[in-house]
mmCIF file of C-alpha atoms in Angstrom:
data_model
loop_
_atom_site.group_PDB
_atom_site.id
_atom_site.type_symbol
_atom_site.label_atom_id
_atom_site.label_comp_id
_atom_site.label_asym_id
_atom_site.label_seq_id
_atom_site.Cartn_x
_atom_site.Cartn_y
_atom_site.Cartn_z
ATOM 1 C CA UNK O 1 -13.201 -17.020 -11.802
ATOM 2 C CA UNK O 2 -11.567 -17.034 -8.505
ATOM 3 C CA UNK O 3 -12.785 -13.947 -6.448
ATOM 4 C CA UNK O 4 -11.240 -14.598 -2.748
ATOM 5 C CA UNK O 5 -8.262 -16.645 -1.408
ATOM 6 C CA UNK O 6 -9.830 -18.568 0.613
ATOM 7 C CA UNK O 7 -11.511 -20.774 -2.043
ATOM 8 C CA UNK O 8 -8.526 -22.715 -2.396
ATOM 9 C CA UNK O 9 -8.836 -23.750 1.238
ATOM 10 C CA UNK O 10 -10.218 -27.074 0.307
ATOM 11 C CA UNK O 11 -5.965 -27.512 -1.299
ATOM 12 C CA UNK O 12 -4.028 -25.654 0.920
ATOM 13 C CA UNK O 13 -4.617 -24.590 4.862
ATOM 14 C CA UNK O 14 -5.929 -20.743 5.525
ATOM 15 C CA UNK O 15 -6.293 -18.619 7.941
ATOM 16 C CA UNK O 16 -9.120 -16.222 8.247
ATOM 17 C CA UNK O 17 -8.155 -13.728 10.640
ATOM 18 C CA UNK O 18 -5.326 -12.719 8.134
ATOM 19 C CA UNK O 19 -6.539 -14.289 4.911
ATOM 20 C CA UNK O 20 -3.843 -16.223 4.362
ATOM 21 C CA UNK O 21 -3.023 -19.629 2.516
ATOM 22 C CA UNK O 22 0.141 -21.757 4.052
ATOM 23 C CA UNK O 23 0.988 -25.535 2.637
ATOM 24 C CA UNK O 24 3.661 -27.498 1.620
ATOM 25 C CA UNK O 25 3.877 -28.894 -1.413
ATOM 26 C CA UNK O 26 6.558 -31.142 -3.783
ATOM 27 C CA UNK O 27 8.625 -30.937 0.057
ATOM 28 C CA UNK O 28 8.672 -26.915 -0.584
ATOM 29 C CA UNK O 29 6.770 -25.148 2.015
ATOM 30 C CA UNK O 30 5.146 -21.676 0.319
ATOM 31 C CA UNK O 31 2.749 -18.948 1.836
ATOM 32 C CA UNK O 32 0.098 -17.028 0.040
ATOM 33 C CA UNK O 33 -1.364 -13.273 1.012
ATOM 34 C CA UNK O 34 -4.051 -11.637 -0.817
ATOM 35 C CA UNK O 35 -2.743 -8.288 -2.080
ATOM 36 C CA UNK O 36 -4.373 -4.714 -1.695
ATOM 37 C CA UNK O 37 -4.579 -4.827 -5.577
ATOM 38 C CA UNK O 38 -8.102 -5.968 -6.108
ATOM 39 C CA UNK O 39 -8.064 -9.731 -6.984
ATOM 40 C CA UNK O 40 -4.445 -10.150 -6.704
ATOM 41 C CA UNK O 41 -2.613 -12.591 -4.549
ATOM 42 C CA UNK O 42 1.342 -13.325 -3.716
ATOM 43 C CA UNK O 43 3.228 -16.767 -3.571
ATOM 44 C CA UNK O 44 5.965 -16.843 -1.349
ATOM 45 C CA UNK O 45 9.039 -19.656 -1.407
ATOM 46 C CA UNK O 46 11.987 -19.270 0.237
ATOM 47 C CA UNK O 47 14.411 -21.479 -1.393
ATOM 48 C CA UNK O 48 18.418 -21.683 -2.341
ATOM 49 C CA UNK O 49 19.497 -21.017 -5.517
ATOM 50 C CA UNK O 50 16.657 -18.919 -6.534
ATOM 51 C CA UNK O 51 18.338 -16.400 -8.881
ATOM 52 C CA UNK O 52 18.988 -19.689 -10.840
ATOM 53 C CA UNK O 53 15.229 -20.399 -10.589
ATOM 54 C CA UNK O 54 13.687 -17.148 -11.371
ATOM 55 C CA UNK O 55 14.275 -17.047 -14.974
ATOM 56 C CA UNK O 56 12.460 -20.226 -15.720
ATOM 57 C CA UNK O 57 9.184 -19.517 -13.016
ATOM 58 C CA UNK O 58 9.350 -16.442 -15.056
ATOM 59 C CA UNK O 59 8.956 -18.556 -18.476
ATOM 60 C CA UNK O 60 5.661 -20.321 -17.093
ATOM 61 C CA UNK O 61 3.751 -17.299 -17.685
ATOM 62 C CA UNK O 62 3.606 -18.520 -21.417
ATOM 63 C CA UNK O 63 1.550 -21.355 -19.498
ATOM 64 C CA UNK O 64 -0.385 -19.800 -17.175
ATOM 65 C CA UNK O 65 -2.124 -16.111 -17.352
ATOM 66 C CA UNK O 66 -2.494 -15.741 -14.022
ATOM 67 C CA UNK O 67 1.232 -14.704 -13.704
ATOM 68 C CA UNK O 68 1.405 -11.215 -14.963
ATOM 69 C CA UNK O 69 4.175 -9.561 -16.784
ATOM 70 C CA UNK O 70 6.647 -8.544 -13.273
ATOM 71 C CA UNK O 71 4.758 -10.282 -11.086
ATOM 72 C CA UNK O 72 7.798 -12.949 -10.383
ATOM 73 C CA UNK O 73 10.788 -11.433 -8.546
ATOM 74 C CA UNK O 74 13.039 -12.308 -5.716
ATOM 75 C CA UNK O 75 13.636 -10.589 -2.234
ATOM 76 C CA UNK O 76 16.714 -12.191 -0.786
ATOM 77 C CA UNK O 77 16.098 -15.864 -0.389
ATOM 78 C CA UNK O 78 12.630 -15.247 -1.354
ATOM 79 C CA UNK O 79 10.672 -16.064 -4.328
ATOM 80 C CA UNK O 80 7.511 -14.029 -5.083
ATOM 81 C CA UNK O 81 5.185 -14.827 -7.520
ATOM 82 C CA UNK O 82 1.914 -12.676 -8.368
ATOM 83 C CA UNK O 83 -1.149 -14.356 -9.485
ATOM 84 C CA UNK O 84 -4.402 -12.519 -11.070
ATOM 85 C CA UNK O 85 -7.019 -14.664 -9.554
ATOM 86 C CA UNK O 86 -10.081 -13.219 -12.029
ATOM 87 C CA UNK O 87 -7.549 -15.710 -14.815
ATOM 88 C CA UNK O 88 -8.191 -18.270 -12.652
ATOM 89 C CA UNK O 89 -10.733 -21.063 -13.951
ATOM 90 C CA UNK O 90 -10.987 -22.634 -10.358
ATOM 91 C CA UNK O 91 -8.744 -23.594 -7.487
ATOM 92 C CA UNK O 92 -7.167 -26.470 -9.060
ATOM 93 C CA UNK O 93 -5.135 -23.644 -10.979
ATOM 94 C CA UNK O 94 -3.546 -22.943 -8.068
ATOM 95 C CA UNK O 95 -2.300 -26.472 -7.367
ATOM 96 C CA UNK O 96 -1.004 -26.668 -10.935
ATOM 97 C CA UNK O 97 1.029 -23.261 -10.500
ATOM 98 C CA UNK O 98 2.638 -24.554 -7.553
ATOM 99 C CA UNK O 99 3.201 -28.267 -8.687
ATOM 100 C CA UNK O 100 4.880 -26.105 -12.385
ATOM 101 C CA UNK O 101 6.772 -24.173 -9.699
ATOM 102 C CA UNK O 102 8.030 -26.800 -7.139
ATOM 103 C CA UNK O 103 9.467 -28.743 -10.605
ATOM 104 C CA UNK O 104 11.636 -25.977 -11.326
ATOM 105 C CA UNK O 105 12.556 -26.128 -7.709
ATOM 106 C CA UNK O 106 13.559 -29.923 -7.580
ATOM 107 C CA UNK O 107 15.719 -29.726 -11.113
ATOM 108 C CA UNK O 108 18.258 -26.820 -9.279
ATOM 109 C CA UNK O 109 18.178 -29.496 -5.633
ATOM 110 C CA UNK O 110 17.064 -26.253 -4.251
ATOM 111 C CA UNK O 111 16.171 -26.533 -0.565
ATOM 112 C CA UNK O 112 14.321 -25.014 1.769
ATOM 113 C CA UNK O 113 15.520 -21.832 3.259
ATOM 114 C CA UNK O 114 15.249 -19.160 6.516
ATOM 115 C CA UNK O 115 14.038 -16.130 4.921
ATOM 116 C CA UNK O 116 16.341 -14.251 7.463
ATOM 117 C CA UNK O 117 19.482 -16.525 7.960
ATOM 118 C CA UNK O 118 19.465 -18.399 5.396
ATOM 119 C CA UNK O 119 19.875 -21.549 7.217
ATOM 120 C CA UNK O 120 18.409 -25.036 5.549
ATOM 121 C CA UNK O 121 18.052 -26.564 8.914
ATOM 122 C CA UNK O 122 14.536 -27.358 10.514
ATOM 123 C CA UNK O 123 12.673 -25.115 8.334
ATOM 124 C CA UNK O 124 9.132 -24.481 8.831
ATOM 125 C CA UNK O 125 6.390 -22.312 8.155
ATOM 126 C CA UNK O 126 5.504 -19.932 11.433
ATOM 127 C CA UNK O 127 3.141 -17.307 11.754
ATOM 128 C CA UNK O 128 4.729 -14.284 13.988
ATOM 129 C CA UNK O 129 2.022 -11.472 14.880
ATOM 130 C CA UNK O 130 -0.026 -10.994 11.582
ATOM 131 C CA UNK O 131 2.349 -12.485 9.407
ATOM 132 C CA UNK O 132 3.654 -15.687 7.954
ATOM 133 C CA UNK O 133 7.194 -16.027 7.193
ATOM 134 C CA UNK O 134 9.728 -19.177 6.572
ATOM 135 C CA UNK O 135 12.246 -19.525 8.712
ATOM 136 C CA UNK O 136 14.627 -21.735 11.170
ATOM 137 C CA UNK O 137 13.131 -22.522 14.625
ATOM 138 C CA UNK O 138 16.184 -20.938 15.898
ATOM 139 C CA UNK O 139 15.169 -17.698 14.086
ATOM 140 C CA UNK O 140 11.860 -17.511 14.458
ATOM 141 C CA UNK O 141 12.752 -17.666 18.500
ATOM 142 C CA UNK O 142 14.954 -14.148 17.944
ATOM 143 C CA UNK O 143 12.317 -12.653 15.817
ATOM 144 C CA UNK O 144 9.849 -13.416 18.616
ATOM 145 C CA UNK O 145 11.758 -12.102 21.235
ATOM 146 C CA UNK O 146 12.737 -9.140 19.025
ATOM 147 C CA UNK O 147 9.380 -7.972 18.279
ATOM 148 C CA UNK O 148 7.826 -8.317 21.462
ATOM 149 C CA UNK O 149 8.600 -4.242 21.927
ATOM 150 C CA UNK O 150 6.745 -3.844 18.768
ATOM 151 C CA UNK O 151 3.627 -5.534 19.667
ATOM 152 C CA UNK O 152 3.189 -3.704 22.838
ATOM 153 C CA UNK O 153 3.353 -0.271 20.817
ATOM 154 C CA UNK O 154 0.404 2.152 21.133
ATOM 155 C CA UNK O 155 -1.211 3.364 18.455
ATOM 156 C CA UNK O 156 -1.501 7.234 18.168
ATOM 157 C CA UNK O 157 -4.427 8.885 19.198
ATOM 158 C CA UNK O 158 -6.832 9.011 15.551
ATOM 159 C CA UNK O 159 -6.057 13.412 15.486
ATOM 160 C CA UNK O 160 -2.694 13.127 15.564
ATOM 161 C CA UNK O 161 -2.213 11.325 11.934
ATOM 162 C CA UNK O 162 -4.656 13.716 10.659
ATOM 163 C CA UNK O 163 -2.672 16.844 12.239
ATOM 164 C CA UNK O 164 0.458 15.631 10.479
ATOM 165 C CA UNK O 165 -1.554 15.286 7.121
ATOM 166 C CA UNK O 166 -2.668 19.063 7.591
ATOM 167 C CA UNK O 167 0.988 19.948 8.879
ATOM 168 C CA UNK O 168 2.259 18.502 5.079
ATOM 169 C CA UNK O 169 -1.007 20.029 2.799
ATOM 170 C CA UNK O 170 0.057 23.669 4.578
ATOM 171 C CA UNK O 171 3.484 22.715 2.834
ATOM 172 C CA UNK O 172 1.652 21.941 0.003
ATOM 173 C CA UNK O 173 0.064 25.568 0.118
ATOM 174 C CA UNK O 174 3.167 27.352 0.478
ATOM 175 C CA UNK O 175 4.310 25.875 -2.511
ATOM 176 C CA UNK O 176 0.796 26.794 -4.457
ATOM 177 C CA UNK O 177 1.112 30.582 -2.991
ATOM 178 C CA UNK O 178 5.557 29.911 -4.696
ATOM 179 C CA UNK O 179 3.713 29.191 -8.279
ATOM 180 C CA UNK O 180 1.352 32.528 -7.837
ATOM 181 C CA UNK O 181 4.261 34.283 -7.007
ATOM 182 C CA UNK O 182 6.733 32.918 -10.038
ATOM 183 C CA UNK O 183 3.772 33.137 -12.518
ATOM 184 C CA UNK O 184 3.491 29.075 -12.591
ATOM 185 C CA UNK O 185 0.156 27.380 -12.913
ATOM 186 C CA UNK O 186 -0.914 27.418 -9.212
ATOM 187 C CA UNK O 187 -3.639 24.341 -10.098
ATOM 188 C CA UNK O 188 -0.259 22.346 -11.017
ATOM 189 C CA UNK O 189 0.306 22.895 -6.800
ATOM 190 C CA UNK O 190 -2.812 20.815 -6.045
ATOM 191 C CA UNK O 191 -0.731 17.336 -6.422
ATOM 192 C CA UNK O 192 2.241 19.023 -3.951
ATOM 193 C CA UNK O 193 -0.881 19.801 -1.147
ATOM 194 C CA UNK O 194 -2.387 16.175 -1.255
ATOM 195 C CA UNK O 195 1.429 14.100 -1.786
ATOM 196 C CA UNK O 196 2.629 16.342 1.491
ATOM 197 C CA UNK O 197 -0.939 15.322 3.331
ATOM 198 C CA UNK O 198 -0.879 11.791 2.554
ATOM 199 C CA UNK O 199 3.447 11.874 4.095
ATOM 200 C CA UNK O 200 2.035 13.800 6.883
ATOM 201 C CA UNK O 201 -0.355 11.258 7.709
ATOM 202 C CA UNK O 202 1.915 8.257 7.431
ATOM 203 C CA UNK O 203 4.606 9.786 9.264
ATOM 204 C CA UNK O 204 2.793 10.964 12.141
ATOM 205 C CA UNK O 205 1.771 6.714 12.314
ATOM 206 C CA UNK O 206 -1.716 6.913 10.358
ATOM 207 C CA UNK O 207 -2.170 3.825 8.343
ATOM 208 C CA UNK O 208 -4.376 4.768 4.877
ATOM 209 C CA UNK O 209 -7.240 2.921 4.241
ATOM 210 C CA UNK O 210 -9.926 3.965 1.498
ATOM 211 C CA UNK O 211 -11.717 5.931 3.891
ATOM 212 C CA UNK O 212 -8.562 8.179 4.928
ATOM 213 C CA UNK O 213 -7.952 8.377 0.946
ATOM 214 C CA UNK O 214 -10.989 9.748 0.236
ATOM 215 C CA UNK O 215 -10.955 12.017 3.787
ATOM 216 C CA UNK O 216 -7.571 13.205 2.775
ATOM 217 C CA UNK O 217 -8.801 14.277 -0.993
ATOM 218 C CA UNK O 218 -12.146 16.182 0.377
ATOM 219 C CA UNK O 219 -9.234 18.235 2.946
ATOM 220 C CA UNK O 220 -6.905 18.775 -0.019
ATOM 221 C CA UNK O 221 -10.012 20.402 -2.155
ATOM 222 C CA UNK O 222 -10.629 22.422 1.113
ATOM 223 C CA UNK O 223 -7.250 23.839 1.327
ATOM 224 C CA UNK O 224 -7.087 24.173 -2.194
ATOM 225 C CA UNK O 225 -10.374 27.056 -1.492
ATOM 226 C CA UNK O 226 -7.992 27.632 1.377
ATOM 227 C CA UNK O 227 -4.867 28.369 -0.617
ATOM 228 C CA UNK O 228 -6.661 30.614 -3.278
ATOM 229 C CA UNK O 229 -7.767 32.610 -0.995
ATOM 230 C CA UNK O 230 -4.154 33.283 0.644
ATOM 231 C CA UNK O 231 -3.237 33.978 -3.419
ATOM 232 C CA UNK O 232 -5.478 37.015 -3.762
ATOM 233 C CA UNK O 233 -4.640 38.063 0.150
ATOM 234 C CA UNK O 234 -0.982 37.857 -0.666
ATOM 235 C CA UNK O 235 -0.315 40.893 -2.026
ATOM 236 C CA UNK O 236 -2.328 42.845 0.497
ATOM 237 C CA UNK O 237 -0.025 41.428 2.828
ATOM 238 C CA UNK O 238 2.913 42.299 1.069
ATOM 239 C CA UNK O 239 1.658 46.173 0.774
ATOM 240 C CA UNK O 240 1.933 46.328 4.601
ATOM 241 C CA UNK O 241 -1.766 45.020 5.410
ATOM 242 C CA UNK O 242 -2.195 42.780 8.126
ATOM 243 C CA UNK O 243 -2.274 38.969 7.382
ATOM 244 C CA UNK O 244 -5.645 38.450 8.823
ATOM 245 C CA UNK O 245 -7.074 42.023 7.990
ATOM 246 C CA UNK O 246 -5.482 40.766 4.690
ATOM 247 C CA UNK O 247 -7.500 37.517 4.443
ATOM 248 C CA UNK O 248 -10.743 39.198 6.093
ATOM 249 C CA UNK O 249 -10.690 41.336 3.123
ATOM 250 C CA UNK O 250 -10.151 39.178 0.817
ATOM 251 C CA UNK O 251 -13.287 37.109 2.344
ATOM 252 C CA UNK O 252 -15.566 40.306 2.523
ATOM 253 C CA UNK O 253 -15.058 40.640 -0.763
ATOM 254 C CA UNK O 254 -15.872 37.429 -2.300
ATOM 255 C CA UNK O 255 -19.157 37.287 -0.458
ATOM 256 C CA UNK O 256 -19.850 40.610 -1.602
ATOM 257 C CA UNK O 257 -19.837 39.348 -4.836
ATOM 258 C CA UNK O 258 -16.564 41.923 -6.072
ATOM 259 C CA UNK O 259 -14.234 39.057 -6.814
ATOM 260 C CA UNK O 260 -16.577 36.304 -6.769
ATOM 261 C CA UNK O 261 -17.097 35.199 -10.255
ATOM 262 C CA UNK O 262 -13.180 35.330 -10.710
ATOM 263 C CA UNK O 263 -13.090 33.563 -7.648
ATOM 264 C CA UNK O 264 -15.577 30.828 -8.671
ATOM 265 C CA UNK O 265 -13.628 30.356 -11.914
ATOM 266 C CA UNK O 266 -10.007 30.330 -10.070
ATOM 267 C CA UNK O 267 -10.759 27.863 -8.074
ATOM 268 C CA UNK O 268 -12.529 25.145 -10.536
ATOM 269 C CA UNK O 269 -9.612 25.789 -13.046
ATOM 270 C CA UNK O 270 -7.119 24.859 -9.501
ATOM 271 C CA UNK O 271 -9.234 21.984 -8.717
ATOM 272 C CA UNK O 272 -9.301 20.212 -12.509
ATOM 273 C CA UNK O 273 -5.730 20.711 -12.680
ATOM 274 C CA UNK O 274 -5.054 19.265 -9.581
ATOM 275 C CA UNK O 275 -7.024 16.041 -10.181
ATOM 276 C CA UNK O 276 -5.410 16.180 -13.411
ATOM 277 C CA UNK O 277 -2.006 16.397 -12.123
ATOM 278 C CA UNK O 278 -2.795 14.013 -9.267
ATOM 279 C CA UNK O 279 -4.631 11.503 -11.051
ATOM 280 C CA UNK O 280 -2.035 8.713 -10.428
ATOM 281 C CA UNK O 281 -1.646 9.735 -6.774
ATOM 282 C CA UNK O 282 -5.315 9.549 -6.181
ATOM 283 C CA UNK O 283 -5.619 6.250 -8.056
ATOM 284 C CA UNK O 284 -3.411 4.671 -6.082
ATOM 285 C CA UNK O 285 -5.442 5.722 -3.385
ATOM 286 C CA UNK O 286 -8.704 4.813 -3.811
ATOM 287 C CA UNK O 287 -7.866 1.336 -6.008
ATOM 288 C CA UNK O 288 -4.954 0.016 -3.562
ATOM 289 C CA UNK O 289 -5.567 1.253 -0.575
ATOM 290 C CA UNK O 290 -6.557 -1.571 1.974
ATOM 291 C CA UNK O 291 -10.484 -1.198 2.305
ATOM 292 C CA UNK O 292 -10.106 -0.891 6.584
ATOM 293 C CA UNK O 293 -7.275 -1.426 9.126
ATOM 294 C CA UNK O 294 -8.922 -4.960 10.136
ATOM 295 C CA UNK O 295 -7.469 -5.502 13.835
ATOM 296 C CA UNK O 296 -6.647 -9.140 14.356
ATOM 297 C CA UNK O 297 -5.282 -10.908 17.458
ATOM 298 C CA UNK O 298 -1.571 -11.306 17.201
ATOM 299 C CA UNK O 299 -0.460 -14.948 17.769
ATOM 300 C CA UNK O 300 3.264 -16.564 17.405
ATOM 301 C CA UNK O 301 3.305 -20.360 16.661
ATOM 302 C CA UNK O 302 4.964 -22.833 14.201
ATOM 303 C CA UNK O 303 2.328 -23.431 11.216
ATOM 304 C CA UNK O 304 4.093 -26.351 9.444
#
């Protein structure tokens, strides 16, 4: 079994910083990422006539199990094709999968192709930042000069992702306090705190790694204590008491033991039915999530 993509260095040329695979192969040039999905990697051509093509790289995963079901599709001029690695024997399945792919290639005359023109003239492989891409000289020259800007952006200050993610699970609490109100399940509200977190966090620039997933699950459990809390000081507040004399009492009284037990239960009923509800948010989060933000030094040059 294959467990990294840089075993199949000794076939094709990698790069460490950004674990990536680049080659040329049959006259096709290709590029290969690892994906966030654990043991996954993506083969990239950039070809002509590869609508033509895609049906029959899509009938070699009779041949090969690497390729899972979905895992070949197109993206303009590009053809991507997933590969499992753990159905991988040893790198020489790679080679095969390209050589089975590059065949189809050569019986449509397909050509190379500039992912972003889509001109077949001096085609090459170039690495731009943290990325590889196939392209034309020509364009990779504008897409250097366009993303200069880019590369010279600052990233936010760590609090302010983190402010946006409690900005969204506040959201999220108004909508639990909506459900009290209309007599809906209020644990079903759990999914709406964490979802409007994780957008928070994103928009306000964060990028989410496992450690922000699992950060951003331990604050939606908090404000789920937090929004609870606001759903027995609710009604106080609607009888004319204060909001915070509202939520004092509310406080007094569940460490005076009054409301506790219901308390107690409340909020372990809220928190099951939030995981439950959120189960395929949160594990997308923890299983595809990239493990850190590695920072790597951002270089422009013509691979191939």
């Amino acid at each position: 079994m294959i467990q990294h993509i840089k075993e199949f260095n000794r076939h094709y040329n990698y790069l460490s910083d950004i674990e990536g695979l680049y080659g040329k192969h049959g006259g096709y040039y290709f590029t290969a990422i690892q994906l966030d999905q654990k043991n996954m990697i993506a083969l990239t051509f950039s070809v002509t006539d590869v609508n033509a093509i895609l049906p029959e790289v899509e009938a070699l995963r009779t041949q090969y199990e690497s390729m899972p079901h979905g895992g070949v599709y197109t993206d303009g001029p590009e053809l991507i094709v997933e590969l499992n690695m753990v159905n991988m024997n040893d790198s020489q399945d790679l080679v095969d999968i390209v050589e089975a792919i590059t065949k189809v290639m050569r019986n449509h005359n397909s050509q190379n192709q500039c992912s972003i023109s889509g001109s077949t003239e001096d085609i090459g492989i170039f690495r731009i930042g943290t990325k590889m891409f196939i392209l034309s000289e020509a364009a990779y020259r504008a897409q250097v000069h366009t993303n200069e800007a880019q590369y010279n952006h600052k990233e936010p200050a760590p609090i302010v992702p983190f402010l946006g993610a409690l900005g969204g699970m506040l959201l999220g609490v108004g909508v639990w306090i909506l459900f009290s109100m209309i007599r809906i399940v209020t644990g079903l509200a759990g999914y709406f705190i964490l979802k409007f977190g994780l957008n928070g966090y994103e928009k306000m620039g964060g990028s989410v790694t496992k450690r922000v997933a699992k950060i951003l699950i331990g604050l939606s459990v908090v404000m789920i204590v937090f929004a609870q809390i606001l759903t027995y000081a609710w009604p106080l507040f609607m009888n004319g008491v204060p909001f915070f004399m509202s939520f004092k009492i509310v406080v007094a009284q569940i460490f005076n033991g009054s409301v506790a037990t219901n308390f107690i239960i409340n909020i372990a009923i809220g928190i099951g039915l939030s995981l439950w509800s959120s189960w395929g948010l949160i594990n997308h989060l923890l299983n595809f999530a990239p493990t850190s933000t590695k920072r790597v030094r951002r270089k422009n040059n013509r691979l191939l």
